[in-house]
N, CA, C and O of each residue as an XYZ file, in Angstrom:
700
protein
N     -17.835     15.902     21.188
C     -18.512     15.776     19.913
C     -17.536     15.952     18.754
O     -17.514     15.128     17.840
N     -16.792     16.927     18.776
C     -15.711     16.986     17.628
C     -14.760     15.763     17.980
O     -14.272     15.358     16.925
N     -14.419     15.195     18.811
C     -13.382     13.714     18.783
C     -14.221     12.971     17.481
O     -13.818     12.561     16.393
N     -15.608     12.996     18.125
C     -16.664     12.266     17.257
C     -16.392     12.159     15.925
O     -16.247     11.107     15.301
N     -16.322     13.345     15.476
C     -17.103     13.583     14.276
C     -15.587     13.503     13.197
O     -15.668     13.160     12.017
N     -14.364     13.857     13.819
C     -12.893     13.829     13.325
C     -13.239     11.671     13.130
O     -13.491     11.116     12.060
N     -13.155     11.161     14.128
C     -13.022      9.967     14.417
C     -13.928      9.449     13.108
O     -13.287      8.964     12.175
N     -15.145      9.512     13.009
C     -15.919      9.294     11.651
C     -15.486      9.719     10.229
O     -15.743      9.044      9.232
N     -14.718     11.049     10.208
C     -14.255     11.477      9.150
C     -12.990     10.087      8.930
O     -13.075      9.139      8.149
N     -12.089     10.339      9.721
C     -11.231      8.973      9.620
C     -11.861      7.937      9.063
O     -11.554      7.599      7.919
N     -12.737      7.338      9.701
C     -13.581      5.950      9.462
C     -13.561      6.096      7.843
O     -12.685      5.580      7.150
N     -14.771      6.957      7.269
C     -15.046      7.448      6.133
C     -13.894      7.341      4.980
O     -14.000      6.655      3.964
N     -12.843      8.101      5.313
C     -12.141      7.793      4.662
C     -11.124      7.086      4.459
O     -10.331      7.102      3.518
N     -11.168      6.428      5.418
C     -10.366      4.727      5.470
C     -11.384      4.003      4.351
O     -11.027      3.590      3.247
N     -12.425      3.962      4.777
C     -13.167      3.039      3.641
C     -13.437      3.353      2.341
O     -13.826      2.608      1.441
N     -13.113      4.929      2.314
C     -12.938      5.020      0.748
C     -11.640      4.741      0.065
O     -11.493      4.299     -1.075
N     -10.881      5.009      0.783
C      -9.470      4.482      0.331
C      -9.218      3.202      0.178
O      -8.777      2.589     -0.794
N      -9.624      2.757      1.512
C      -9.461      0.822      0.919
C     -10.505      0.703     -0.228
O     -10.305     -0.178     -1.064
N     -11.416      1.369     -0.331
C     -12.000      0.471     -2.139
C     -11.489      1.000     -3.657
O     -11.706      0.507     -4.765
N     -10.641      2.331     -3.225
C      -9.956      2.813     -4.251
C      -8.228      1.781     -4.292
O      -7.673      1.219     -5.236
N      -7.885      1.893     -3.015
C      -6.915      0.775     -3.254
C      -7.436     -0.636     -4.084
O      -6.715     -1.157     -4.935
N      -8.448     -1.045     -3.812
C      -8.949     -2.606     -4.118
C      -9.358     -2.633     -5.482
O      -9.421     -3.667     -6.148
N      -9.698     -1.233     -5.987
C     -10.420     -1.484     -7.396
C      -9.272     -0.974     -8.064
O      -9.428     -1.055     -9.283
N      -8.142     -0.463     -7.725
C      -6.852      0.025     -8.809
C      -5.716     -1.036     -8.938
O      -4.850     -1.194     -9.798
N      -6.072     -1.833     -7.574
C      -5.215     -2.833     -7.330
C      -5.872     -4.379     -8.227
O      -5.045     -5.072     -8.820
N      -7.039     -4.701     -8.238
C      -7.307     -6.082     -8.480
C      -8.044     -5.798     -9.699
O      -8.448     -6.862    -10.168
N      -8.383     -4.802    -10.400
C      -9.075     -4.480    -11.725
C      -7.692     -4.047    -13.089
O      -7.638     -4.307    -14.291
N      -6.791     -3.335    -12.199
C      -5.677     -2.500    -13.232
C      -4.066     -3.509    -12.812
O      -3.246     -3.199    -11.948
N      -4.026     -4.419    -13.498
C      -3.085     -5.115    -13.339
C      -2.152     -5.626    -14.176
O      -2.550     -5.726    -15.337
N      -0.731     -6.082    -13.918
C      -0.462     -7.297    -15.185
C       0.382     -8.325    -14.657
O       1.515     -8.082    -14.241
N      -0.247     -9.719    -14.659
C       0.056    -10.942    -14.106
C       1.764    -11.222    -14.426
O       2.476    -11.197    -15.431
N       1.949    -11.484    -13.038
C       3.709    -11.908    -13.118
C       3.937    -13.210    -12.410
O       2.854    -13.542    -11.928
N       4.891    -14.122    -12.124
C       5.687    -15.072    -12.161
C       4.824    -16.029    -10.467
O       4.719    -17.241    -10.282
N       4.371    -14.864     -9.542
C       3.526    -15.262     -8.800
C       2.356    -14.395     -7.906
O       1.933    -14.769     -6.812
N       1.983    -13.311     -8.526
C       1.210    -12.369     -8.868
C       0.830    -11.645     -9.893
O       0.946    -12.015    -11.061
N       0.176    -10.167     -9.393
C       0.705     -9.463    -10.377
C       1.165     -8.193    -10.563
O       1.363     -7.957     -9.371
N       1.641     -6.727    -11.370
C       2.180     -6.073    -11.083
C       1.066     -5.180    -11.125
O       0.224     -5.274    -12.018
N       0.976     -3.977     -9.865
C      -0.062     -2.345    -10.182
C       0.276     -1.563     -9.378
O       1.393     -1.479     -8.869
N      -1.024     -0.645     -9.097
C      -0.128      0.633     -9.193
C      -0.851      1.445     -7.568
O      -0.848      2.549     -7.024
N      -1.417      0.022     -7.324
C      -2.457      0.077     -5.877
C      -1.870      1.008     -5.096
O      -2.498      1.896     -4.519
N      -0.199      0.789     -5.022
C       1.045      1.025     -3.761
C       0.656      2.921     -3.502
O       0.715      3.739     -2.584
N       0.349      2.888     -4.624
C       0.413      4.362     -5.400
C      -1.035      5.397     -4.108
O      -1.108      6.352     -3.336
N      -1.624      4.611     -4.528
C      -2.532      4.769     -3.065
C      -2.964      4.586     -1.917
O      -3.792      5.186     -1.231
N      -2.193      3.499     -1.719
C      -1.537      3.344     -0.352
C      -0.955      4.278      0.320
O      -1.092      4.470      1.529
N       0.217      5.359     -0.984
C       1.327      6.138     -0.029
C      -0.070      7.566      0.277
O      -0.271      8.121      1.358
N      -0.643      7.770     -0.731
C      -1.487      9.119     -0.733
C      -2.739      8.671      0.398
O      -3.437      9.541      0.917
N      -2.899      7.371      0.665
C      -3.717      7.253      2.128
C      -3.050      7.823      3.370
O      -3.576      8.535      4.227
N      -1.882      7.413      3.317
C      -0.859      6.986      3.934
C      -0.235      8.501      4.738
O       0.289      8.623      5.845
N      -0.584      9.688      3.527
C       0.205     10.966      3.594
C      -1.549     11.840      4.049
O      -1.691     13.013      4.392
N      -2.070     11.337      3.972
C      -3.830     12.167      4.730
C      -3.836     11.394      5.788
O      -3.576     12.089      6.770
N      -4.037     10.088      6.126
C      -4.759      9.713      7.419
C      -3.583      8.916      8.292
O      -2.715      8.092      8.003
N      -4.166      9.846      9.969
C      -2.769      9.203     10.817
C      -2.964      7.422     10.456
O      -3.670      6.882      9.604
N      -2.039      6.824     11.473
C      -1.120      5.370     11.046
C      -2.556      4.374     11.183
O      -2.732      3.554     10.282
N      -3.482      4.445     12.212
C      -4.497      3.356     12.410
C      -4.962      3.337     11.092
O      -4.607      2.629     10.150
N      -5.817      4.229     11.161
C      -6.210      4.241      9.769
C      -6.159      3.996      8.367
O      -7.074      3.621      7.633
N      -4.867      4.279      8.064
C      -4.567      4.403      6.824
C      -3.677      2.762      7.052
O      -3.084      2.396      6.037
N      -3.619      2.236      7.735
C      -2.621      1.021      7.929
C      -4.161     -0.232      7.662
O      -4.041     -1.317      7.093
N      -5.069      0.145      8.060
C      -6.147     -0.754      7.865
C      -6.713     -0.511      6.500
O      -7.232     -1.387      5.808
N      -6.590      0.605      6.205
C      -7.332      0.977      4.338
C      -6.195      0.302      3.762
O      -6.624      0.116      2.623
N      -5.059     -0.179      3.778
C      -4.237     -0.721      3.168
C      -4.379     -2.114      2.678
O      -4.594     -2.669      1.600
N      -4.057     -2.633      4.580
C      -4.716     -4.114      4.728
C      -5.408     -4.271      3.880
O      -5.083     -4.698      2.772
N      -6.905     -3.841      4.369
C      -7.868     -4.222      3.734
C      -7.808     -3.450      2.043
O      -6.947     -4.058      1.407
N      -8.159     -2.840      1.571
C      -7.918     -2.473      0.184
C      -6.902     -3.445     -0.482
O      -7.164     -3.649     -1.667
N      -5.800     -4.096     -0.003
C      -4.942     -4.905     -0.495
C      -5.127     -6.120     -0.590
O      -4.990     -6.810     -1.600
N      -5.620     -6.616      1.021
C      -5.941     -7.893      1.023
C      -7.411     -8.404      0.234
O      -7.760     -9.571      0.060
N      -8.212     -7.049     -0.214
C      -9.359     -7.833     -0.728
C      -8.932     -8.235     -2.527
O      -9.262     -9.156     -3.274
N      -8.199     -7.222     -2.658
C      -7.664     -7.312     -4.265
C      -7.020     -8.496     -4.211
O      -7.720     -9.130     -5.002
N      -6.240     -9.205     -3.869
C      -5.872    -10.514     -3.659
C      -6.785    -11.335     -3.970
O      -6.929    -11.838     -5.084
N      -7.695    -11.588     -2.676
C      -9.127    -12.299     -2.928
C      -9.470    -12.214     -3.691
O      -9.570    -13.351     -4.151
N      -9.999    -11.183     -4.690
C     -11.027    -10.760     -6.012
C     -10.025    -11.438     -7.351
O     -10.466    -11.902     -8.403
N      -8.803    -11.345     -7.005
C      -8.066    -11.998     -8.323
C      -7.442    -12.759     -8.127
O      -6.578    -12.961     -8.980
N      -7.468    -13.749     -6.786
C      -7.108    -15.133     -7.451
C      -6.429    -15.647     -6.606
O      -6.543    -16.851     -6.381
N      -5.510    -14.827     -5.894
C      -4.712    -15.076     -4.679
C      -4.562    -15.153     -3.722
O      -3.696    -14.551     -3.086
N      -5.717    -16.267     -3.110
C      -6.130    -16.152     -2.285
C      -4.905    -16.189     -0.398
O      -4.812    -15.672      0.715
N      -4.233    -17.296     -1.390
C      -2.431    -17.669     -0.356
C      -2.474    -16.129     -0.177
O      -3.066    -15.807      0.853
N      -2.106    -15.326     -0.748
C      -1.252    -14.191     -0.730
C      -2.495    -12.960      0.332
O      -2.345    -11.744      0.213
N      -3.211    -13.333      0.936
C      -4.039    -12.216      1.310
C      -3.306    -11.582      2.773
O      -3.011    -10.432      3.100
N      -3.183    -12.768      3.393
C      -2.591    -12.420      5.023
C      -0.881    -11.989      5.017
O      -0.369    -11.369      5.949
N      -0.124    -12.440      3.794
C       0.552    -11.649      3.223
C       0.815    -10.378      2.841
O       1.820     -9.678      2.970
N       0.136    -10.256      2.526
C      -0.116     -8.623      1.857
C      -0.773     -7.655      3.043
O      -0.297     -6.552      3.309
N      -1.932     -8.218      3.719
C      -2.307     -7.726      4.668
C      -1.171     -7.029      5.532
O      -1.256     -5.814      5.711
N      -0.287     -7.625      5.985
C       1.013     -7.201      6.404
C       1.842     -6.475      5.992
O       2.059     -5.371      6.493
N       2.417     -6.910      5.081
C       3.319     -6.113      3.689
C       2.716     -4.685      3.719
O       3.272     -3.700      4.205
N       1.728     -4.712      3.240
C       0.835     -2.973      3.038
C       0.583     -1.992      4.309
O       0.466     -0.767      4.280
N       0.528     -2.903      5.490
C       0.152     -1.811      6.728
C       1.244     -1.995      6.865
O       1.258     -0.876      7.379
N       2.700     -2.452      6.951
C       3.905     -1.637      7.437
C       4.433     -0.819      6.948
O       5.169      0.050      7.416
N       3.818     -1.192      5.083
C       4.305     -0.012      4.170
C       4.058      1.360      4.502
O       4.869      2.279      4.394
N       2.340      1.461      5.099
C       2.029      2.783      5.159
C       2.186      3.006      6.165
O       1.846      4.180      6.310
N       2.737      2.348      7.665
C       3.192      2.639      9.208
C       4.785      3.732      8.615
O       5.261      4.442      9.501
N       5.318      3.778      7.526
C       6.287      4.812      7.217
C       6.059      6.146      6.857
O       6.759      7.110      7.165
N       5.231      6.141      6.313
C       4.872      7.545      5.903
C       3.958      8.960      7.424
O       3.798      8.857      8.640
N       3.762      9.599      6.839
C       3.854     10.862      7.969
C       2.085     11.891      7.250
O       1.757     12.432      6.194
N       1.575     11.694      8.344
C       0.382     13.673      8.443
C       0.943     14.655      8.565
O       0.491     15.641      7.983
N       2.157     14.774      9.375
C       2.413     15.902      9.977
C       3.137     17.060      8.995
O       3.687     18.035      9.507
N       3.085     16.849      7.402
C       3.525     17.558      6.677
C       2.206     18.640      6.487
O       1.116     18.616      7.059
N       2.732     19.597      5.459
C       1.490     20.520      5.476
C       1.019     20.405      4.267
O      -0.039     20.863      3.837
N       2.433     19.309      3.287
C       1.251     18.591      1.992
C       1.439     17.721      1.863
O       2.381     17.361      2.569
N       0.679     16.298      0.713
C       1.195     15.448      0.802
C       2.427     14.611      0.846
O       2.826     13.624      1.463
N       3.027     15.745     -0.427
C       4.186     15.387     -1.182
C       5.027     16.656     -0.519
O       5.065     17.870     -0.717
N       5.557     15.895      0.206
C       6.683     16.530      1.055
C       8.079     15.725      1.196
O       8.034     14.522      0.936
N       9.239     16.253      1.562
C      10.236     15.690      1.925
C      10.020     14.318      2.566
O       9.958     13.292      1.888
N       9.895     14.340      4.073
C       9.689     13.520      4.587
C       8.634     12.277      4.151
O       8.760     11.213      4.757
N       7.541     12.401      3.054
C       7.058     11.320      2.585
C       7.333     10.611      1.449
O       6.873      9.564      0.994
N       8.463     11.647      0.946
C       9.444     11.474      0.285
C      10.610     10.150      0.000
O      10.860      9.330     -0.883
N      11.081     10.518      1.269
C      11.774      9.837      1.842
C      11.681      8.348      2.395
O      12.583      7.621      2.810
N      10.037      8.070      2.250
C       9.797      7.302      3.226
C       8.703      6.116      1.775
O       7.898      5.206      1.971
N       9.090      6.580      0.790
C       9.223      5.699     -0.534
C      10.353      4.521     -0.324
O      10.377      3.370     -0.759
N      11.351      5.295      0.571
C      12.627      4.235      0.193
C      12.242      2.944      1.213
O      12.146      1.783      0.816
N      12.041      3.384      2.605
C      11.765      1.814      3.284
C      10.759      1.296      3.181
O      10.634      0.142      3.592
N       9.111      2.362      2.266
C       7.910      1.445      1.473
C       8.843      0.436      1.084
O       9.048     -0.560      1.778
N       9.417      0.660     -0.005
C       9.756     -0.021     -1.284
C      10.398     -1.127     -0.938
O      10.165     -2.108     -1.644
N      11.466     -1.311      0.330
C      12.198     -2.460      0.554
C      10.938     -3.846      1.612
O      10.880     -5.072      1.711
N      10.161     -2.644      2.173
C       9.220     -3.462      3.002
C       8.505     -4.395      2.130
O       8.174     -5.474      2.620
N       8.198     -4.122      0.827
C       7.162     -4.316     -0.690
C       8.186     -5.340     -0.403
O       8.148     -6.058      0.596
N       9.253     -5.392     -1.458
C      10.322     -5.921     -1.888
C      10.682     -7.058     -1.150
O      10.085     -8.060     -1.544
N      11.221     -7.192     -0.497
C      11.927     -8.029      0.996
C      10.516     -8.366      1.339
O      10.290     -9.374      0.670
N       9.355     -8.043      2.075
C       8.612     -8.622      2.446
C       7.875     -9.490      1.332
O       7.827    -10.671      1.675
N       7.442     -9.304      0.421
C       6.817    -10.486     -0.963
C       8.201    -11.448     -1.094
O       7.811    -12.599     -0.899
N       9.691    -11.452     -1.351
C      10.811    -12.554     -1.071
C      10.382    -13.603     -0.101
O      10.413    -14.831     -0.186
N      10.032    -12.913      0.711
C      10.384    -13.760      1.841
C       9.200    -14.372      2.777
O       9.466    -15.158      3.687
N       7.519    -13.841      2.406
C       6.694    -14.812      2.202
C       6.750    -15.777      0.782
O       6.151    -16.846      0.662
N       7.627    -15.129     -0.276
C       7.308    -16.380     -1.118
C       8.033    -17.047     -1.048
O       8.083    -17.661     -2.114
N       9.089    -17.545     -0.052
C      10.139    -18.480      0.395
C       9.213    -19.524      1.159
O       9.182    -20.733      0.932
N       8.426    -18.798      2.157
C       7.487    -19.398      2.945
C       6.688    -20.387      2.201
O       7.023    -21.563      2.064
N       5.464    -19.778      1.659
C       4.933    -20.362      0.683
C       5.368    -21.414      0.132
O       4.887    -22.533      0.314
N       6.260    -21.166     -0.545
C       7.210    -22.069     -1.368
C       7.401    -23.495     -0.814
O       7.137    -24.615     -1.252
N       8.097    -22.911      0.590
C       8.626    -24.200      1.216
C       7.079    -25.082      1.810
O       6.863    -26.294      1.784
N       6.057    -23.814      2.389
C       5.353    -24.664      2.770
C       4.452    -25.569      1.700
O       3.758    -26.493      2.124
N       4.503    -25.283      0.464
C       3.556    -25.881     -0.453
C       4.686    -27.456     -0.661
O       4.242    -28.264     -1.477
N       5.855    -27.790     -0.061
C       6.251    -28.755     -0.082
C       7.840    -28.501     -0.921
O       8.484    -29.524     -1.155
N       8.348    -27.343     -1.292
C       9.582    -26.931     -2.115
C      10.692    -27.340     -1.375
O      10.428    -27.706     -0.230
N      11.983    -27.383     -1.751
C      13.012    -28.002     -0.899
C      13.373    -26.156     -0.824
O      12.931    -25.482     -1.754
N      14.286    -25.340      0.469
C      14.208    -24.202      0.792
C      14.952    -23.774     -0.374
O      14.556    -22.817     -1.040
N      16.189    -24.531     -0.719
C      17.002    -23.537     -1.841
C      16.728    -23.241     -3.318
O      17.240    -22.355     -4.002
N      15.441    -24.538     -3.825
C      14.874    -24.206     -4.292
C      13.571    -22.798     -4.153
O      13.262    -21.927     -4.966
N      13.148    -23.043     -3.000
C      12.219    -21.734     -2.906
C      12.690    -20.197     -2.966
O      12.193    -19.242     -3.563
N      14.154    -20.322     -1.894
C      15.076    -19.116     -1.922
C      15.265    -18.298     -3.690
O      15.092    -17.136     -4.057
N      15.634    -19.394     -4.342
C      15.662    -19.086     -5.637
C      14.336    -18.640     -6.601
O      14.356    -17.708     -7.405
N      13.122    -19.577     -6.315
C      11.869    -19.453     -7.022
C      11.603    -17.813     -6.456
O      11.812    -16.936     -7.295
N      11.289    -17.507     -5.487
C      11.063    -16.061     -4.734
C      11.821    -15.126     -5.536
O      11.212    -14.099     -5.833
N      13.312    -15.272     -6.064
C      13.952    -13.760     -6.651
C      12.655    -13.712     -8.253
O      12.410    -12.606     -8.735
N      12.138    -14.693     -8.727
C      11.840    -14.125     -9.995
C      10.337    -13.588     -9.724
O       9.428    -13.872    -10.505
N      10.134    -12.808     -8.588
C       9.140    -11.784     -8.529
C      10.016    -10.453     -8.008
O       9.527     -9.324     -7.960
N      11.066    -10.700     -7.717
C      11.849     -9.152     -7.194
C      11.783     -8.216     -8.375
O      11.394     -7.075     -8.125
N      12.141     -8.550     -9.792
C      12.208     -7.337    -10.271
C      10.575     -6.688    -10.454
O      10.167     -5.562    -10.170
N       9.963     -7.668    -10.942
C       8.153     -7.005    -10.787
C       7.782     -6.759     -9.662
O       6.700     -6.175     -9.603
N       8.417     -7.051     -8.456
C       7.962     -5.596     -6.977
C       8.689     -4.485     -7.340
O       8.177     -3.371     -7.240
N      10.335     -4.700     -7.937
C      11.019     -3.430     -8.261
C      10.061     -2.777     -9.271
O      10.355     -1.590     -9.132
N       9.204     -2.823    -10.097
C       8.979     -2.292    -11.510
C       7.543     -1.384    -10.673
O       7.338     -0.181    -10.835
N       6.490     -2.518     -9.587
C       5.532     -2.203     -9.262
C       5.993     -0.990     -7.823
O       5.195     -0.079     -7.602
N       6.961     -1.069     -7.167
C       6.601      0.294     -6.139
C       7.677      1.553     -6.928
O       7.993      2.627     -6.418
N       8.047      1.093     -8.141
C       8.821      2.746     -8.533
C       7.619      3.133     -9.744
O       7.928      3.967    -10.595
N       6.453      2.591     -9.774
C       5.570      2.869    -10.661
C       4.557      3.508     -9.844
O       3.817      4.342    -10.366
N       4.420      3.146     -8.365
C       3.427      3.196     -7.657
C       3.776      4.931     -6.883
O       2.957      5.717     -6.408
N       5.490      5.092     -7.025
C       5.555      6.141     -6.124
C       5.414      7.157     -7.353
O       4.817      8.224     -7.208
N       5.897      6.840     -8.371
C       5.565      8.012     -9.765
C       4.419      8.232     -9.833
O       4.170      9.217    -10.528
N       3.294      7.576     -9.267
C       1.311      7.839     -9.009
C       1.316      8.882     -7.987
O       0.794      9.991     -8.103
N       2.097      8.329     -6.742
C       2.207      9.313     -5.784
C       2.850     10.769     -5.519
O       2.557     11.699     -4.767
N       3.747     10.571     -6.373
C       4.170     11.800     -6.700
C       3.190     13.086     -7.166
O       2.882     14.139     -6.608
N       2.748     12.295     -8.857
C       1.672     12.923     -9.455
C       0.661     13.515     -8.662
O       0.434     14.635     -8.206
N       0.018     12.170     -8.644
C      -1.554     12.432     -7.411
C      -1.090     13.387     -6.405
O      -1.559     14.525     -6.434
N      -0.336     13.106     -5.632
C      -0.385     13.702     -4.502
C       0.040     15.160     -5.114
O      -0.506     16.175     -4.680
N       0.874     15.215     -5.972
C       1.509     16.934     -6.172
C      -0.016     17.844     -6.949
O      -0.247     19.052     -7.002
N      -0.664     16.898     -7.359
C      -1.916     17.247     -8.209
C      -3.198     17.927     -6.971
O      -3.909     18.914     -7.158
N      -3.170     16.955     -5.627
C      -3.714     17.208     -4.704
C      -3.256     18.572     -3.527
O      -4.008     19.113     -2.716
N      -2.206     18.783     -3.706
C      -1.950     19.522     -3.134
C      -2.265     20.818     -3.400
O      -2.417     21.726     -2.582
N      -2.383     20.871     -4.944
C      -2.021     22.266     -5.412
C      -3.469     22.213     -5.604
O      -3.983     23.309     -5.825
N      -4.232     21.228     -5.574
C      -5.921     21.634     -5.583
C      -6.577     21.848     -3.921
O      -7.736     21.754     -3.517
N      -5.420     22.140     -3.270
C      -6.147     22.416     -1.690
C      -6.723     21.256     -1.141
O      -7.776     21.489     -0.548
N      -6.380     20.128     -1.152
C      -7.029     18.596     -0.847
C      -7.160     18.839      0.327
O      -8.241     18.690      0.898
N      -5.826     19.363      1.058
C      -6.028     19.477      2.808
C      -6.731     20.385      3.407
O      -7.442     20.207      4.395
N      -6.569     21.286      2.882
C      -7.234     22.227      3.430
C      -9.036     22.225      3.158
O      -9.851     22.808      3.874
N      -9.339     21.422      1.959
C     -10.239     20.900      2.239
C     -10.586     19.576      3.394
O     -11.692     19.500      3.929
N     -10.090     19.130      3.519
C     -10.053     17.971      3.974
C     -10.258     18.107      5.515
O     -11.064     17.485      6.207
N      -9.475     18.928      5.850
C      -9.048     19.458      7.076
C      -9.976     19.839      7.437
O     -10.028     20.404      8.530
């Protein structure tokens, strides 16, 4: 019965997280070169740092991929879907707060997964919408600096939030 009832708590809050991802992500935005830039990532990492990897890798997905849908982008959903659950397959529970070293740390290969992974579906894209590749190779860098601008904005949320959560006993409620 307690597997149960842990297993539902998970559920629960996978689905609140993916609609807090989806409504910070596709409501709080600002349109760039082939998206746009927010601050979604930001709750991604604080899903990411409460619920083990299934979980929080699907509140991502989904919280990410629906914000896509809701604003416009629709190409970009199975994209992102990806992009976001490997982002949060980095981060760690096993701290005793959110904002710990180790989730710390684990901003840096978010950020290149963000980064490198949006390049290099929009190479895809690119080419597949009919682009010649070196043209696409090139079209793809002028969203790098707005992923750079959007996951060092997203981990300064996480920082906050999460240092804000900690010191209000989140886990130990939670727990």
């Amino acid at each position: 019965m307690k597997r149960k009832n842990k297993n539902l708590k998970y559920l629960t809050m996978s689905a609140v997280f993916a609609a807090m991802i989806c409504v910070v992500t596709a409501f709080v935005h600002i349109p760039t070169h082939q998206g746009y830039i927010h601050v979604g990532d930001g709750i991604i990492f604080i899903a990411s740092s409460v619920l083990p990897a299934p979980y929080s890798m699907c509140a991502a997905a989904i919280g990410a991929g629906m914000s896509d849908y809701l604003s416009g982008f629709a190409v970009w959903v199975l994209p992102t879907m990806i992009i976001k659950s490997m982002m949060s397959a980095v981060f760690t529970t096993s701290c005793s707060k959110i904002v710990c070293k180790r989730n710390l740390l684990a901003l840096i290969p978010a950020s290149a997964i963000c980064v490198v992974g949006y390049y290099l579906f929009g190479v895809i894209i690119s080419v597949l919408s009919g682009s010649v590749l070196s043209a696409a190779l090139l079209a793809a860098l002028a969203d790098v600096p707005a992923n750079l601008i959007q996951v060092t904005a997203s981990a300064g949320l996480f920082a906050a939030l999460g240092t804000a959560m900690d010191k209000s006993g989140f886990r130990r409620i939670y727990e």
